mmCIF file of C-alpha atoms and ligand atoms in Angstrom:
data_model
loop_
_atom_site.group_PDB
_atom_site.id
_atom_site.type_symbol
_atom_site.label_atom_id
_atom_site.label_comp_id
_atom_site.label_asym_id
_atom_site.label_seq_id
_atom_site.Cartn_x
_atom_site.Cartn_y
_atom_site.Cartn_z
ATOM 1 C CA UNK A 1 58.130 16.370 -23.272
ATOM 2 C CA UNK A 2 58.501 18.144 -26.496
ATOM 3 C CA UNK A 3 55.324 19.827 -27.715
ATOM 4 C CA UNK A 4 56.291 19.763 -31.351
ATOM 5 C CA UNK A 5 55.800 15.930 -32.398
ATOM 6 C CA UNK A 6 58.547 13.664 -31.916
ATOM 7 C CA UNK A 7 61.585 15.615 -33.680
ATOM 8 C CA UNK A 8 64.198 16.520 -31.066
ATOM 9 C CA UNK A 9 64.236 20.323 -31.261
ATOM 10 C CA UNK A 10 67.925 22.261 -30.522
ATOM 11 C CA UNK A 11 67.111 26.180 -30.802
ATOM 12 C CA UNK A 12 70.581 28.192 -30.757
ATOM 13 C CA UNK A 13 70.471 32.181 -30.794
ATOM 14 C CA UNK A 14 72.404 34.730 -30.560
ATOM 15 C CA UNK A 15 74.498 37.940 -32.224
ATOM 16 C CA UNK A 16 76.256 38.102 -35.720
ATOM 17 C CA UNK A 17 79.495 36.591 -35.470
ATOM 18 C CA UNK A 18 78.712 34.831 -32.166
ATOM 19 C CA UNK A 19 79.904 31.482 -33.557
ATOM 20 C CA UNK A 20 76.575 30.067 -33.422
ATOM 21 C CA UNK A 21 76.472 29.054 -37.325
ATOM 22 C CA UNK A 22 79.826 26.762 -36.722
ATOM 23 C CA UNK A 23 78.485 25.374 -33.559
ATOM 24 C CA UNK A 24 74.987 24.494 -34.954
ATOM 25 C CA UNK A 25 76.474 22.637 -38.146
ATOM 26 C CA UNK A 26 78.456 20.569 -36.062
ATOM 27 C CA UNK A 27 75.857 19.764 -33.441
ATOM 28 C CA UNK A 28 73.505 18.723 -36.395
ATOM 29 C CA UNK A 29 76.407 16.556 -37.935
ATOM 30 C CA UNK A 30 77.208 14.818 -34.672
ATOM 31 C CA UNK A 31 73.597 13.856 -33.642
ATOM 32 C CA UNK A 32 72.605 13.476 -37.366
ATOM 33 C CA UNK A 33 70.093 16.387 -36.727
ATOM 34 C CA UNK A 34 68.987 18.620 -39.940
ATOM 35 C CA UNK A 35 70.261 22.218 -39.547
ATOM 36 C CA UNK A 36 68.233 25.032 -40.697
ATOM 37 C CA UNK A 37 70.406 28.544 -40.420
ATOM 38 C CA UNK A 38 67.191 30.885 -40.272
ATOM 39 C CA UNK A 39 69.208 33.847 -40.886
ATOM 40 C CA UNK A 40 69.284 32.845 -44.601
ATOM 41 C CA UNK A 41 65.519 33.276 -44.668
ATOM 42 C CA UNK A 42 65.937 36.929 -43.703
ATOM 43 C CA UNK A 43 68.964 37.552 -46.279
ATOM 44 C CA UNK A 44 67.212 35.646 -49.227
ATOM 45 C CA UNK A 45 64.060 37.808 -48.653
ATOM 46 C CA UNK A 46 66.376 40.456 -48.719
ATOM 47 C CA UNK A 47 67.756 39.435 -51.920
ATOM 48 C CA UNK A 48 64.842 38.783 -53.473
ATOM 49 C CA UNK A 49 63.417 42.122 -53.094
ATOM 50 C CA UNK A 50 66.835 44.243 -53.995
ATOM 51 C CA UNK A 51 66.710 42.218 -57.066
ATOM 52 C CA UNK A 52 63.442 43.086 -58.082
ATOM 53 C CA UNK A 53 64.668 46.621 -57.304
ATOM 54 C CA UNK A 54 62.034 47.032 -54.379
ATOM 55 C CA UNK A 55 62.818 48.799 -51.041
ATOM 56 C CA UNK A 56 63.637 46.512 -48.021
ATOM 57 C CA UNK A 57 61.793 49.205 -45.801
ATOM 58 C CA UNK A 58 58.468 48.916 -47.683
ATOM 59 C CA UNK A 59 56.567 46.473 -45.652
ATOM 60 C CA UNK A 60 54.174 44.949 -48.370
ATOM 61 C CA UNK A 61 57.494 44.161 -50.906
ATOM 62 C CA UNK A 62 59.292 42.694 -48.235
ATOM 63 C CA UNK A 63 56.247 40.580 -46.667
ATOM 64 C CA UNK A 64 55.636 39.392 -50.183
ATOM 65 C CA UNK A 65 58.786 38.397 -50.900
ATOM 66 C CA UNK A 66 58.815 36.521 -47.952
ATOM 67 C CA UNK A 67 55.603 34.486 -48.399
ATOM 68 C CA UNK A 68 56.955 33.470 -51.818
ATOM 69 C CA UNK A 69 60.410 32.657 -50.925
ATOM 70 C CA UNK A 70 62.153 30.093 -53.314
ATOM 71 C CA UNK A 71 64.100 27.623 -51.077
ATOM 72 C CA UNK A 72 66.759 27.516 -53.747
ATOM 73 C CA UNK A 73 67.599 30.796 -52.834
ATOM 74 C CA UNK A 74 69.216 29.601 -49.534
ATOM 75 C CA UNK A 75 71.745 28.295 -51.675
ATOM 76 C CA UNK A 76 72.838 31.570 -53.174
ATOM 77 C CA UNK A 77 76.386 32.752 -52.687
ATOM 78 C CA UNK A 78 75.225 36.592 -52.554
ATOM 79 C CA UNK A 79 73.647 35.806 -49.492
ATOM 80 C CA UNK A 80 76.874 36.210 -47.611
ATOM 81 C CA UNK A 81 77.243 39.934 -49.290
ATOM 82 C CA UNK A 82 77.048 42.993 -46.794
ATOM 83 C CA UNK A 83 74.654 44.906 -48.769
ATOM 84 C CA UNK A 84 72.240 41.602 -48.136
ATOM 85 C CA UNK A 85 73.115 41.466 -44.561
ATOM 86 C CA UNK A 86 72.107 45.192 -43.806
ATOM 87 C CA UNK A 87 69.025 44.905 -46.104
ATOM 88 C CA UNK A 88 67.881 41.274 -44.279
ATOM 89 C CA UNK A 89 68.309 43.317 -40.799
ATOM 90 C CA UNK A 90 65.913 46.034 -42.211
ATOM 91 C CA UNK A 91 63.268 43.338 -43.544
ATOM 92 C CA UNK A 92 63.802 41.242 -40.525
ATOM 93 C CA UNK A 93 62.089 43.926 -38.301
ATOM 94 C CA UNK A 94 59.170 43.893 -40.453
ATOM 95 C CA UNK A 95 56.641 41.733 -38.471
ATOM 96 C CA UNK A 96 54.798 40.804 -41.615
ATOM 97 C CA UNK A 97 57.737 39.357 -42.954
ATOM 98 C CA UNK A 98 58.423 37.332 -39.809
ATOM 99 C CA UNK A 99 54.946 36.048 -39.800
ATOM 100 C CA UNK A 100 55.386 34.633 -43.475
ATOM 101 C CA UNK A 101 58.652 32.808 -42.293
ATOM 102 C CA UNK A 102 57.329 31.423 -39.545
ATOM 103 C CA UNK A 103 55.632 28.404 -40.891
ATOM 104 C CA UNK A 104 58.506 27.334 -42.748
ATOM 105 C CA UNK A 105 60.868 27.342 -39.430
ATOM 106 C CA UNK A 106 58.157 25.683 -37.497
ATOM 107 C CA UNK A 107 57.895 22.686 -40.113
ATOM 108 C CA UNK A 108 61.281 21.941 -40.383
ATOM 109 C CA UNK A 109 61.762 21.834 -36.644
ATOM 110 C CA UNK A 110 58.875 19.395 -36.524
ATOM 111 C CA UNK A 111 59.489 17.487 -39.495
ATOM 112 C CA UNK A 112 62.973 17.701 -40.454
ATOM 113 C CA UNK A 113 64.234 16.787 -44.116
ATOM 114 C CA UNK A 114 65.299 13.303 -44.586
ATOM 115 C CA UNK A 115 63.655 11.919 -41.786
ATOM 116 C CA UNK A 116 66.247 12.981 -39.423
ATOM 117 C CA UNK A 117 65.298 12.457 -35.549
ATOM 118 C CA UNK A 118 65.745 15.976 -34.871
ATOM 119 C CA UNK A 119 66.667 19.503 -35.836
ATOM 120 C CA UNK A 120 68.924 22.432 -35.109
ATOM 121 C CA UNK A 121 67.502 25.874 -35.924
ATOM 122 C CA UNK A 122 70.065 28.677 -35.290
ATOM 123 C CA UNK A 123 68.913 32.459 -35.329
ATOM 124 C CA UNK A 124 67.790 35.170 -32.949
ATOM 125 C CA UNK A 125 64.403 34.546 -32.000
ATOM 126 C CA UNK A 126 64.259 30.276 -32.208
ATOM 127 C CA UNK A 127 63.979 29.698 -28.605
ATOM 128 C CA UNK A 128 61.404 32.523 -27.765
ATOM 129 C CA UNK A 129 59.396 32.756 -30.372
ATOM 130 C CA UNK A 130 59.908 30.003 -33.528
ATOM 131 C CA UNK A 131 60.152 26.713 -31.291
ATOM 132 C CA UNK A 132 59.755 27.968 -27.626
ATOM 133 C CA UNK A 133 59.302 24.308 -26.485
ATOM 134 C CA UNK A 134 62.523 23.666 -27.973
ATOM 135 C CA UNK A 135 64.315 20.523 -26.132
ATOM 136 C CA UNK A 136 67.251 22.247 -25.975
ATOM 137 C CA UNK A 137 68.237 26.012 -25.897
ATOM 138 C CA UNK A 138 71.207 27.762 -26.098
ATOM 139 C CA UNK A 139 72.348 31.423 -26.310
ATOM 140 C CA UNK A 140 75.795 31.656 -28.005
ATOM 141 C CA UNK A 141 77.237 35.217 -27.475
ATOM 142 C CA UNK A 142 80.625 37.278 -27.530
ATOM 143 C CA UNK A 143 81.748 40.827 -26.675
ATOM 144 C CA UNK A 144 81.399 42.975 -29.770
ATOM 145 C CA UNK A 145 85.426 43.594 -30.433
ATOM 146 C CA UNK A 146 85.508 39.849 -30.660
ATOM 147 C CA UNK A 147 82.289 39.007 -33.047
ATOM 148 C CA UNK A 148 83.876 42.544 -35.229
ATOM 149 C CA UNK A 149 87.114 40.947 -35.376
ATOM 150 C CA UNK A 150 86.090 37.823 -36.568
ATOM 151 C CA UNK A 151 83.862 39.173 -39.112
ATOM 152 C CA UNK A 152 86.490 41.442 -40.414
ATOM 153 C CA UNK A 153 89.034 38.434 -40.835
ATOM 154 C CA UNK A 154 86.234 36.468 -42.305
ATOM 155 C CA UNK A 155 85.872 38.906 -45.303
ATOM 156 C CA UNK A 156 89.619 39.500 -45.552
ATOM 157 C CA UNK A 157 89.731 35.902 -46.212
ATOM 158 C CA UNK A 158 86.815 35.978 -48.628
ATOM 159 C CA UNK A 159 89.113 38.527 -50.400
ATOM 160 C CA UNK A 160 86.692 41.250 -49.582
ATOM 161 C CA UNK A 161 87.978 44.880 -48.375
ATOM 162 C CA UNK A 162 87.347 45.867 -45.056
ATOM 163 C CA UNK A 163 88.446 48.262 -42.567
ATOM 164 C CA UNK A 164 88.099 46.548 -38.774
ATOM 165 C CA UNK A 165 86.588 50.176 -37.766
ATOM 166 C CA UNK A 166 83.826 49.668 -40.243
ATOM 167 C CA UNK A 167 82.852 46.609 -39.536
ATOM 168 C CA UNK A 168 82.536 47.443 -35.933
ATOM 169 C CA UNK A 169 80.319 50.138 -36.819
ATOM 170 C CA UNK A 170 78.043 48.076 -38.851
ATOM 171 C CA UNK A 171 77.882 45.382 -36.368
ATOM 172 C CA UNK A 172 76.727 47.804 -33.495
ATOM 173 C CA UNK A 173 73.833 49.365 -35.838
ATOM 174 C CA UNK A 174 73.054 45.569 -36.630
ATOM 175 C CA UNK A 175 72.664 44.456 -33.276
ATOM 176 C CA UNK A 176 71.126 47.939 -32.212
ATOM 177 C CA UNK A 177 68.328 46.724 -34.862
ATOM 178 C CA UNK A 178 68.146 43.433 -33.946
ATOM 179 C CA UNK A 179 67.752 43.854 -30.425
ATOM 180 C CA UNK A 180 65.463 47.056 -30.259
ATOM 181 C CA UNK A 181 62.961 45.799 -33.103
ATOM 182 C CA UNK A 182 59.378 45.334 -31.551
ATOM 183 C CA UNK A 183 58.720 42.003 -33.447
ATOM 184 C CA UNK A 184 60.618 39.266 -31.938
ATOM 185 C CA UNK A 185 63.912 40.855 -30.904
ATOM 186 C CA UNK A 186 67.088 39.128 -30.515
ATOM 187 C CA UNK A 187 66.851 38.270 -26.664
ATOM 188 C CA UNK A 188 68.002 34.580 -24.870
ATOM 189 C CA UNK A 189 64.822 32.763 -23.465
ATOM 190 C CA UNK A 190 64.900 32.519 -19.808
ATOM 191 C CA UNK A 191 65.730 28.758 -19.946
ATOM 192 C CA UNK A 192 68.167 29.069 -22.495
ATOM 193 C CA UNK A 193 72.020 28.182 -21.315
ATOM 194 C CA UNK A 194 74.069 30.916 -22.190
ATOM 195 C CA UNK A 195 77.745 30.287 -24.069
ATOM 196 C CA UNK A 196 79.841 32.836 -24.114
ATOM 197 C CA UNK A 197 82.313 32.644 -26.921
ATOM 198 C CA UNK A 198 84.560 35.770 -25.658
ATOM 199 C CA UNK A 199 86.749 33.165 -23.919
ATOM 200 C CA UNK A 200 85.832 29.780 -24.888
ATOM 201 C CA UNK A 201 87.333 28.470 -28.068
ATOM 202 C CA UNK A 202 84.977 26.532 -30.611
ATOM 203 C CA UNK A 203 85.696 23.202 -29.389
ATOM 204 C CA UNK A 204 85.116 23.894 -25.714
ATOM 205 C CA UNK A 205 81.596 25.898 -26.802
ATOM 206 C CA UNK A 206 81.053 22.182 -28.932
ATOM 207 C CA UNK A 207 81.716 20.129 -25.697
ATOM 208 C CA UNK A 208 79.395 22.088 -23.620
ATOM 209 C CA UNK A 209 76.582 22.303 -26.103
ATOM 210 C CA UNK A 210 77.170 18.368 -26.953
ATOM 211 C CA UNK A 211 77.025 17.499 -23.251
ATOM 212 C CA UNK A 212 73.732 19.283 -22.817
ATOM 213 C CA UNK A 213 72.213 17.855 -25.766
ATOM 214 C CA UNK A 214 73.235 14.347 -24.532
ATOM 215 C CA UNK A 215 71.915 14.659 -21.376
ATOM 216 C CA UNK A 216 68.576 15.974 -22.774
ATOM 217 C CA UNK A 217 68.328 13.003 -25.278
ATOM 218 C CA UNK A 218 69.045 10.639 -22.813
ATOM 219 C CA UNK A 219 66.388 12.174 -20.360
ATOM 220 C CA UNK A 220 63.757 12.043 -23.330
ATOM 221 C CA UNK A 221 64.463 8.350 -23.927
ATOM 222 C CA UNK A 222 64.014 7.204 -20.142
HETATM 223 O O1 DC B 301 72.485 35.502 -38.912
HETATM 224 P P1 DC B 301 72.463 36.410 -40.274
HETATM 225 O O2 DC B 301 73.487 37.837 -40.062
HETATM 226 O O3 DC B 301 72.643 35.442 -41.334
HETATM 227 O O4 DC B 301 70.875 36.994 -39.863
HETATM 228 C C1 DC B 301 70.595 38.050 -41.110
HETATM 229 C C2 DC B 301 69.305 38.940 -40.396
HETATM 230 O O5 DC B 301 68.438 38.256 -40.317
HETATM 231 C C3 DC B 301 70.319 39.495 -38.875
HETATM 232 O O6 DC B 301 69.674 41.079 -39.071
HETATM 233 C C4 DC B 301 69.083 38.971 -38.184
HETATM 234 C C5 DC B 301 67.917 38.687 -38.893
HETATM 235 N N1 DC B 301 67.328 37.286 -38.173
HETATM 236 C C6 DC B 301 66.246 37.505 -37.322
HETATM 237 O O7 DC B 301 65.590 38.369 -37.116
HETATM 238 N N2 DC B 301 65.701 36.436 -36.894
HETATM 239 C C7 DC B 301 66.219 35.110 -37.160
HETATM 240 N N3 DC B 301 65.989 34.025 -36.505
HETATM 241 C C8 DC B 301 67.306 35.083 -38.089
HETATM 242 C C9 DC B 301 68.135 36.093 -38.263
#
């Protein structure tokens, strides 16, 4: 039985551009669950630090920004900027920042907005640290080259100047920071189902994940 109230919790983790965001949004829409892209919390923290001319590497500055995070910032288009993404991976490595954002995430999972019956949270440590008792845990991944190519195309479509080699290098550096940090590093929970989107397209990934959720919902109502 889930230990976080009656909310049905889907935890989706994985590296950047693995397809987890698209999957999370689609699953939330299909099952009528609320969705939280937890990367936005780290991006918003980074943006708040950068806006006040602070140093994202400074633990006290970053933790203070995380502690007084205004949820309005989560809708800010600048969260998509590569500079913000880079700073987000720096603040995400600071344990005090992660601690400051934990309650918000757990509260969203246990008490989803608009009285939704469940929540889908996507990030790096949802199944391992934020919601270790989630009803369904997915780890969505793809090869580094596939993910860099996706990010490259995304940037091009937004009209941002991008060079594939630089995007790949950036991706490798961000992956290294996310997986090698001490605090809640990116990792698949031992009970997570791995979905590799190097060879699966978005529809196939969605079908696989939907089937897992439907089965878990069914066994919960029995
Ligand atoms: O998924 P994203 O690119 O928006 O995430 C931004 C940064 O935040 C990235 O470096 C990973 C980090 N992050 C994290 O450490 N834990 C999460 N649950 C979500 C994101």
